[in-house]
């Protein structure tokens, strides 16, 4: 089966950023137990582009193709069905394509940076001296950290760090993604656990 994950991220038409996005997610999935049976990561830029690319792939998918959509939730998730979340969320209004299953949509809640909060040790090692871990939200259920708090906390924690400088999504995010421990993310995020469990089953 050819599993392709259409991910929000990588910028629009920025080859270097797309490469970093693909590398970061691929390394995260490899360490998450998928070595030797890896899905193909397709960076799509913005979330609307990710949905559009997924929908196109789903419409053309052959019997051996399995496209998956992976996007930020952008807001608290109150629906058990991720397709309902993206249908109801203002700014999305996405319809579930005919025949698309629950395994074909997954959410990073409320942004990918939530995953970083599950592995503060790696963050501290990455940014080095001056990193202020106390500036990050300490709640263990990272899915419920508001998006604004994710970015504000990372910027406050890294302000003054000489090794890497203050956190910048384009500069640091995919490097960090490649370094963090998927096992810690799985434990702290129900949605990340759902994604990794689905990939383990589908790619097996």
Coordinates of C-alpha atoms in Angstrom, one line a residue:
X1 CA 0.0 0.0 0.0
X2 CA 1.3 3.5 -0.9
X3 CA 0.6 5.7 2.1
X4 CA 1.0 9.4 1.5
X5 CA 0.5 12.0 4.3
X6 CA -0.5 15.4 3.1
X7 CA 0.8 17.7 5.9
X8 CA 0.1 21.3 6.6
X9 CA 3.5 23.0 6.7
X10 CA 6.6 23.6 4.6
X11 CA 5.6 26.9 3.2
X12 CA 4.2 27.6 -0.3
X13 CA 6.8 26.9 -3.0
X14 CA 9.8 27.1 -0.6
X15 CA 11.9 24.1 -1.5
X16 CA 14.3 24.3 1.4
X17 CA 11.4 24.5 3.9
X18 CA 9.5 21.7 2.2
X19 CA 12.6 19.6 2.4
X20 CA 13.0 20.4 6.1
X21 CA 9.3 19.6 6.7
X22 CA 9.5 16.2 4.9
X23 CA 12.7 15.4 6.8
X24 CA 11.3 16.4 10.2
X25 CA 8.1 14.4 9.9
X26 CA 9.9 11.4 8.3
X27 CA 12.3 11.2 11.2
X28 CA 9.5 11.6 13.8
X29 CA 7.6 8.7 12.1
X30 CA 10.7 6.6 11.8
X31 CA 11.5 6.9 15.5
X32 CA 7.8 6.3 16.2
X33 CA 8.1 2.7 15.1
X34 CA 7.7 2.9 11.3
X35 CA 11.3 2.3 10.2
X36 CA 11.2 0.0 7.1
X37 CA 7.6 0.8 6.3
X38 CA 7.6 4.5 6.1
X39 CA 4.7 6.6 4.6
X40 CA 5.6 9.3 2.1
X41 CA 5.3 12.8 3.6
X42 CA 4.0 15.5 1.2
X43 CA 4.5 19.1 2.5
X44 CA 1.6 21.2 1.2
X45 CA 2.2 24.7 2.7
X46 CA -1.1 26.2 4.0
X47 CA -3.9 24.1 5.5
X48 CA -6.3 24.8 2.6
X49 CA -3.7 23.6 0.2
X50 CA -3.2 20.4 2.2
X51 CA -6.9 19.7 2.1
X52 CA -7.1 20.4 -1.6
X53 CA -4.1 18.2 -2.4
X54 CA -5.5 15.4 -0.2
X55 CA -8.9 15.7 -1.9
X56 CA -7.3 15.5 -5.3
X57 CA -5.2 12.5 -4.3
X58 CA -8.2 10.7 -2.7
X59 CA -10.3 11.3 -5.9
X60 CA -7.6 9.7 -8.0
X61 CA -6.5 7.0 -5.6
X62 CA -6.1 3.5 -7.0
X63 CA -6.6 0.3 -5.0
X64 CA -3.0 0.5 -3.7
X65 CA -3.1 4.2 -2.7
X66 CA -4.0 5.5 0.8
X67 CA -3.8 9.3 1.2
X68 CA -4.0 10.9 4.7
X69 CA -4.6 14.5 5.7
X70 CA -2.6 15.9 8.7
X71 CA -3.4 19.5 9.8
X72 CA -3.4 21.7 12.9
X73 CA -6.7 21.8 14.6
X74 CA -6.2 25.6 15.2
X75 CA -8.7 25.5 18.0
X76 CA -10.0 23.2 20.8
X77 CA -11.4 19.9 19.4
X78 CA -14.9 19.2 20.7
X79 CA -16.0 16.7 18.1
X80 CA -15.0 13.1 18.4
X81 CA -15.0 13.0 14.6
X82 CA -12.1 15.0 13.1
X83 CA -14.1 15.4 9.9
X84 CA -16.8 17.2 11.9
X85 CA -14.1 19.5 13.4
X86 CA -12.9 20.7 10.0
X87 CA -16.4 21.0 8.7
X88 CA -17.6 23.2 11.5
X89 CA -14.4 25.2 12.1
X90 CA -14.8 28.8 10.8
X91 CA -12.4 29.3 8.0
X92 CA -12.5 25.7 7.0
X93 CA -15.9 24.3 6.2
X94 CA -14.3 21.3 4.6
X95 CA -16.6 18.5 3.5
X96 CA -15.6 14.9 4.0
X97 CA -14.8 13.5 0.5
X98 CA -17.0 10.5 -0.5
X99 CA -15.5 7.3 0.8
X100 CA -12.9 9.0 3.0
X101 CA -12.4 7.1 6.3
X102 CA -11.6 8.2 9.8
X103 CA -8.1 6.9 9.3
X104 CA -7.6 9.5 6.6
X105 CA -7.7 12.6 8.7
X106 CA -5.6 13.5 11.7
X107 CA -5.1 16.6 13.8
X108 CA -2.1 18.3 15.4
X109 CA -3.8 19.9 18.4
X110 CA -3.8 22.8 18.5
X111 CA -0.6 23.2 16.5
X112 CA 2.5 21.1 15.9
X113 CA 4.3 23.1 18.6
X114 CA 2.1 21.3 21.2
X115 CA 4.1 18.1 20.5
X116 CA 7.3 20.0 21.5
X117 CA 5.8 20.6 25.0
X118 CA 5.8 16.8 25.5
X119 CA 9.6 16.6 25.4
X120 CA 11.0 19.6 27.2
X121 CA 14.3 17.9 27.8
X122 CA 15.0 17.9 24.1
X123 CA 13.9 21.5 23.8
X124 CA 16.4 22.5 26.6
X125 CA 19.2 20.6 24.9
X126 CA 18.4 22.1 21.5
X127 CA 18.3 25.7 22.6
X128 CA 21.0 25.4 25.2
X129 CA 22.0 27.9 27.9
X130 CA 19.4 30.5 28.8
X131 CA 16.4 28.2 28.0
X132 CA 13.7 28.9 30.6
X133 CA 11.6 25.8 30.8
X134 CA 9.3 27.4 33.4
X135 CA 8.0 29.7 30.7
X136 CA 6.3 26.8 29.0
X137 CA 2.9 25.5 29.9
X138 CA 3.4 22.6 32.3
X139 CA 0.0 20.9 31.9
X140 CA 0.5 17.2 30.8
X141 CA -2.5 17.2 28.4
X142 CA -0.8 19.1 25.6
X143 CA -3.8 18.8 23.3
X144 CA -5.5 21.4 25.5
X145 CA -2.8 24.1 25.4
X146 CA -4.3 27.1 23.5
X147 CA -2.4 27.8 20.3
X148 CA -1.5 31.3 21.3
X149 CA 0.1 30.0 24.5
X150 CA 2.1 27.5 22.6
X151 CA 3.9 30.2 20.6
X152 CA 4.1 32.7 23.4
X153 CA 5.6 30.1 25.8
X154 CA 8.2 29.0 23.3
X155 CA 9.2 32.6 22.5
X156 CA 9.5 33.5 26.2
X157 CA 11.4 30.3 27.0
X158 CA 14.0 31.0 24.3
X159 CA 14.4 34.7 24.5
X160 CA 18.1 35.4 25.0
X161 CA 19.2 31.9 24.1
X162 CA 22.5 32.4 22.2
X163 CA 22.9 28.9 20.7
X164 CA 19.7 29.0 18.5
X165 CA 18.1 32.4 19.3
X166 CA 14.4 33.0 19.9
X167 CA 12.0 30.4 18.6
X168 CA 11.0 30.9 15.0
X169 CA 8.6 28.5 13.3
X170 CA 10.3 28.6 9.9
X171 CA 13.8 28.4 11.4
X172 CA 13.4 25.8 14.2
X173 CA 10.2 23.8 14.0
X174 CA 11.1 20.9 11.7
X175 CA 14.6 20.5 13.2
X176 CA 12.9 20.1 16.6
X177 CA 10.3 17.7 15.2
X178 CA 13.1 15.4 14.0
X179 CA 14.7 15.4 17.5
X180 CA 11.7 15.0 19.9
X181 CA 10.7 11.6 21.3
X182 CA 7.5 10.2 19.7
X183 CA 6.9 8.0 22.7
X184 CA 6.6 11.1 24.9
X185 CA 4.3 12.8 22.4
X186 CA 2.1 9.7 22.1
X187 CA 1.7 9.7 25.9
X188 CA 0.9 13.4 26.2
X189 CA -1.4 13.7 23.1
X190 CA -4.4 11.6 22.4
X191 CA -4.5 12.9 18.8
X192 CA -0.8 12.1 18.2
X193 CA -1.4 8.6 19.7
X194 CA -4.3 8.2 17.3
X195 CA -2.1 9.1 14.4
X196 CA 0.8 6.9 15.3
X197 CA -1.5 3.9 16.1
X198 CA -3.3 4.3 12.7
X199 CA 0.0 4.5 10.8
X200 CA 1.3 1.4 12.6
X201 CA -1.8 -0.5 11.5
X202 CA -2.0 0.9 8.0
X203 CA 1.7 0.7 7.1
X204 CA 2.1 -2.7 8.7

